[in-house]
Amino acid sequence: MVHTDEFKGPEADALPDTATVPAELAALYLCMAPAQLADLRKSKRPDGRAGNGASIIKPVEGGAKDPVLYQLGTLRGFAKTHTAPTAFDTALDSGLPGWVSARLPFFAEREPRIKRGRRVLIGGAWDRADPLREKRFADLAKGRIRFTSLTCAEAAASLWADVASHSALAEKGLALLRRETEAIEAALAATAQLAAASNPDAVA
């Protein structure tokens, strides 16, 4: 997490460029897996090409075993120059298989509202177009909220902090189910037509 003294005043809803975050949060900010970020920060990749990842910011005091930290301004610059679809985007675009199997990060309230209940979801942590993403990332870095990995199917069946956000995700799943249902019904109709053409006496 980050030091809360850095975030006071009118800009408290967004982290400053000078803030540093651990690799786990840096990967989340860039919408990639921690292993992918670790590969990008290497000076040399396995194929011999130079790495082009975000610069590593290490603590002023400490040794080689201290956690790797990234400066948020560096991450923002990296994100602006790397706008290709992320692995999360690919999972969302893969249809029903991705909906039920790909695990994506979601922002969630820190504690369940109901005793022994599930945490309440707030939004998709991978959605770079979300106007509230910077604020939510700041809340995450300050420990006010958390993130959890779920499939979209699991998230759609979870509790959410607001109806609009829940509905936006749920509608994507319902649309996928409608398309799958239509495809199955069309296949059944085609099978019936094939059977009728192959054995017209049976239909009569």
XYZ file of C-alpha atoms in Angstrom:
204
model
C 0.000 0.000 0.000
C 0.983 3.660 -0.207
C 1.676 6.200 2.520
C -1.497 8.127 3.342
C 0.359 11.382 4.116
C 0.841 11.811 0.366
C -2.882 12.195 -0.227
C -4.334 15.290 1.375
C -6.138 18.317 -0.010
C -8.223 18.741 -3.185
C -6.327 16.069 -5.128
C -6.992 13.379 -2.540
C -9.393 11.518 -4.861
C -6.571 10.715 -7.308
C -3.076 9.507 -6.534
C -0.287 11.933 -7.506
C 2.276 10.917 -10.109
C 4.901 10.790 -7.362
C 3.070 8.078 -5.415
C 4.653 4.635 -5.428
C 2.740 1.367 -5.397
C 3.826 -2.276 -5.046
C 4.063 -4.544 -8.066
C 0.687 -6.195 -7.396
C -1.147 -2.866 -7.587
C 1.028 -1.697 -10.483
C -0.010 -4.762 -12.483
C -3.651 -4.134 -11.620
C -3.339 -0.506 -12.732
C -1.886 -1.625 -16.075
C -4.556 -4.347 -16.460
C -2.075 -7.192 -16.626
C -1.019 -10.165 -14.553
C 1.846 -9.633 -12.060
C 3.910 -12.219 -13.954
C 3.527 -10.213 -17.173
C 4.671 -7.042 -15.422
C 7.643 -8.900 -13.947
C 8.626 -9.995 -17.446
C 8.326 -6.457 -18.799
C 10.621 -4.987 -16.167
C 13.485 -7.348 -17.000
C 16.407 -5.709 -18.777
C 16.534 -8.687 -21.122
C 13.688 -10.931 -22.150
C 14.177 -14.667 -22.712
C 14.208 -14.038 -26.472
C 17.130 -11.616 -26.089
C 15.164 -8.420 -26.747
C 15.509 -5.509 -24.370
C 12.683 -5.064 -21.902
C 10.387 -2.073 -22.362
C 8.506 -2.142 -19.096
C 7.769 0.628 -16.640
C 10.757 1.840 -14.621
C 11.313 0.193 -11.253
C 11.204 2.511 -8.236
C 12.892 0.925 -5.233
C 12.784 2.207 -1.650
C 15.457 4.744 -0.784
C 16.512 2.594 2.138
C 16.744 -1.147 1.922
C 18.435 -3.946 0.106
C 17.845 -6.130 -2.910
C 15.212 -8.162 -1.065
C 12.916 -5.175 -0.551
C 9.662 -5.177 -2.563
C 9.748 -3.579 -5.989
C 7.785 -0.330 -6.169
C 6.514 1.567 -9.207
C 5.956 5.292 -9.491
C 2.397 5.987 -10.574
C 3.424 8.672 -13.062
C 5.566 6.093 -14.837
C 2.652 3.661 -14.931
C 0.344 6.316 -16.370
C 2.841 7.127 -19.095
C 3.286 3.449 -19.901
C -0.486 2.926 -20.102
C -0.907 5.852 -22.517
C 1.633 4.403 -24.941
C 0.365 0.812 -24.684
C -3.315 0.912 -25.601
C -3.645 -2.538 -27.156
C -6.389 -4.789 -25.735
C -5.346 -6.415 -22.477
C -5.716 -10.059 -21.509
C -8.809 -9.005 -19.571
C -10.315 -7.395 -22.681
C -9.600 -10.565 -24.649
C -11.335 -12.682 -22.020
C -14.406 -10.463 -22.126
C -14.508 -10.658 -25.928
C -14.240 -14.453 -26.020
C -17.945 -14.969 -25.440
C -19.529 -17.371 -23.004
C -16.345 -19.435 -22.360
C -14.545 -16.330 -21.117
C -17.605 -15.229 -19.141
C -17.661 -18.420 -17.079
C -13.937 -19.248 -16.847
C -11.695 -16.152 -17.032
C -11.004 -14.598 -13.635
C -10.959 -10.800 -13.651
C -10.213 -8.272 -10.888
C -13.155 -6.445 -9.316
C -13.118 -3.621 -6.797
C -15.034 -4.607 -3.672
C -15.990 -3.137 -0.331
C -13.479 -3.971 2.352
C -15.843 -5.863 4.628
C -19.134 -7.712 4.040
C -22.226 -5.707 4.952
C -23.923 -8.867 6.172
C -22.312 -11.059 8.822
C -20.710 -14.046 7.102
C -21.910 -12.599 3.812
C -20.081 -12.003 0.569
C -18.196 -8.792 -0.044
C -20.134 -6.220 -2.023
C -18.658 -5.452 -5.451
C -18.108 -1.881 -6.636
C -16.869 -2.156 -10.219
C -14.541 -3.839 -12.668
C -10.915 -3.067 -11.813
C -9.817 -3.811 -15.402
C -12.113 -1.209 -16.991
C -9.763 1.619 -18.001
C -12.690 3.608 -19.440
C -14.428 3.821 -16.061
C -14.390 7.518 -15.011
C -14.238 6.435 -11.361
C -11.269 4.103 -11.822
C -8.629 6.574 -10.593
C -10.644 7.343 -7.462
C -11.244 3.675 -6.795
C -7.585 2.883 -7.336
C -6.715 5.607 -4.810
C -9.173 4.075 -2.337
C -7.608 0.676 -2.975
C -4.084 1.974 -2.395
C -5.212 3.594 0.861
C -6.794 0.359 2.053
C -10.355 1.690 1.985
C -11.499 -0.990 -0.467
C -10.011 -4.200 -1.819
C -10.004 -6.151 -5.044
C -11.000 -9.727 -5.649
C -10.682 -12.064 -8.630
C -13.926 -13.514 -9.968
C -15.325 -14.781 -13.219
C -17.895 -12.466 -14.773
C -20.511 -15.135 -14.118
C -19.613 -15.122 -10.416
C -19.587 -11.324 -10.323
C -22.983 -11.084 -12.004
C -24.395 -13.392 -9.321
C -22.836 -11.337 -6.502
C -24.085 -8.360 -4.524
C -23.114 -4.896 -5.810
C -22.971 -1.470 -4.218
C -25.263 0.052 -6.860
C -27.862 -1.268 -9.262
C -26.568 0.546 -12.367
C -23.089 -1.014 -12.228
C -24.525 -4.451 -11.514
C -27.034 -4.130 -14.344
C -24.360 -3.049 -16.836
C -22.345 -6.210 -16.211
C -25.347 -8.509 -15.874
C -26.787 -7.361 -19.204
C -23.604 -8.484 -20.964
C -24.068 -11.955 -19.516
C -27.760 -12.059 -20.341
C -26.979 -11.017 -23.929
C -24.447 -13.851 -24.195
C -27.006 -16.325 -22.876
C -29.614 -15.076 -25.346
C -27.201 -15.550 -28.242
C -26.299 -19.036 -27.038
C -29.986 -19.895 -26.614
C -30.777 -18.630 -30.108
C -27.892 -20.649 -31.554
C -29.100 -23.819 -29.815
C -32.687 -23.272 -30.944
C -31.522 -22.666 -34.518
C -29.465 -25.866 -34.416
C -32.459 -27.839 -33.132
C -34.622 -26.451 -35.928
C -31.973 -27.326 -38.510
C -31.740 -30.857 -37.108
C -35.511 -31.235 -37.400
C -35.403 -30.030 -41.014
C -32.583 -32.442 -41.812
C -34.487 -35.320 -40.243
C -37.620 -34.416 -42.184
C -35.723 -34.251 -45.467
C -34.040 -37.590 -44.808
C -37.231 -39.402 -43.825
C -40.311 -37.638 -45.214
C -42.551 -40.630 -44.463
C -41.862 -40.275 -40.741
C -43.074 -36.676 -40.811
C -46.243 -37.642 -42.647
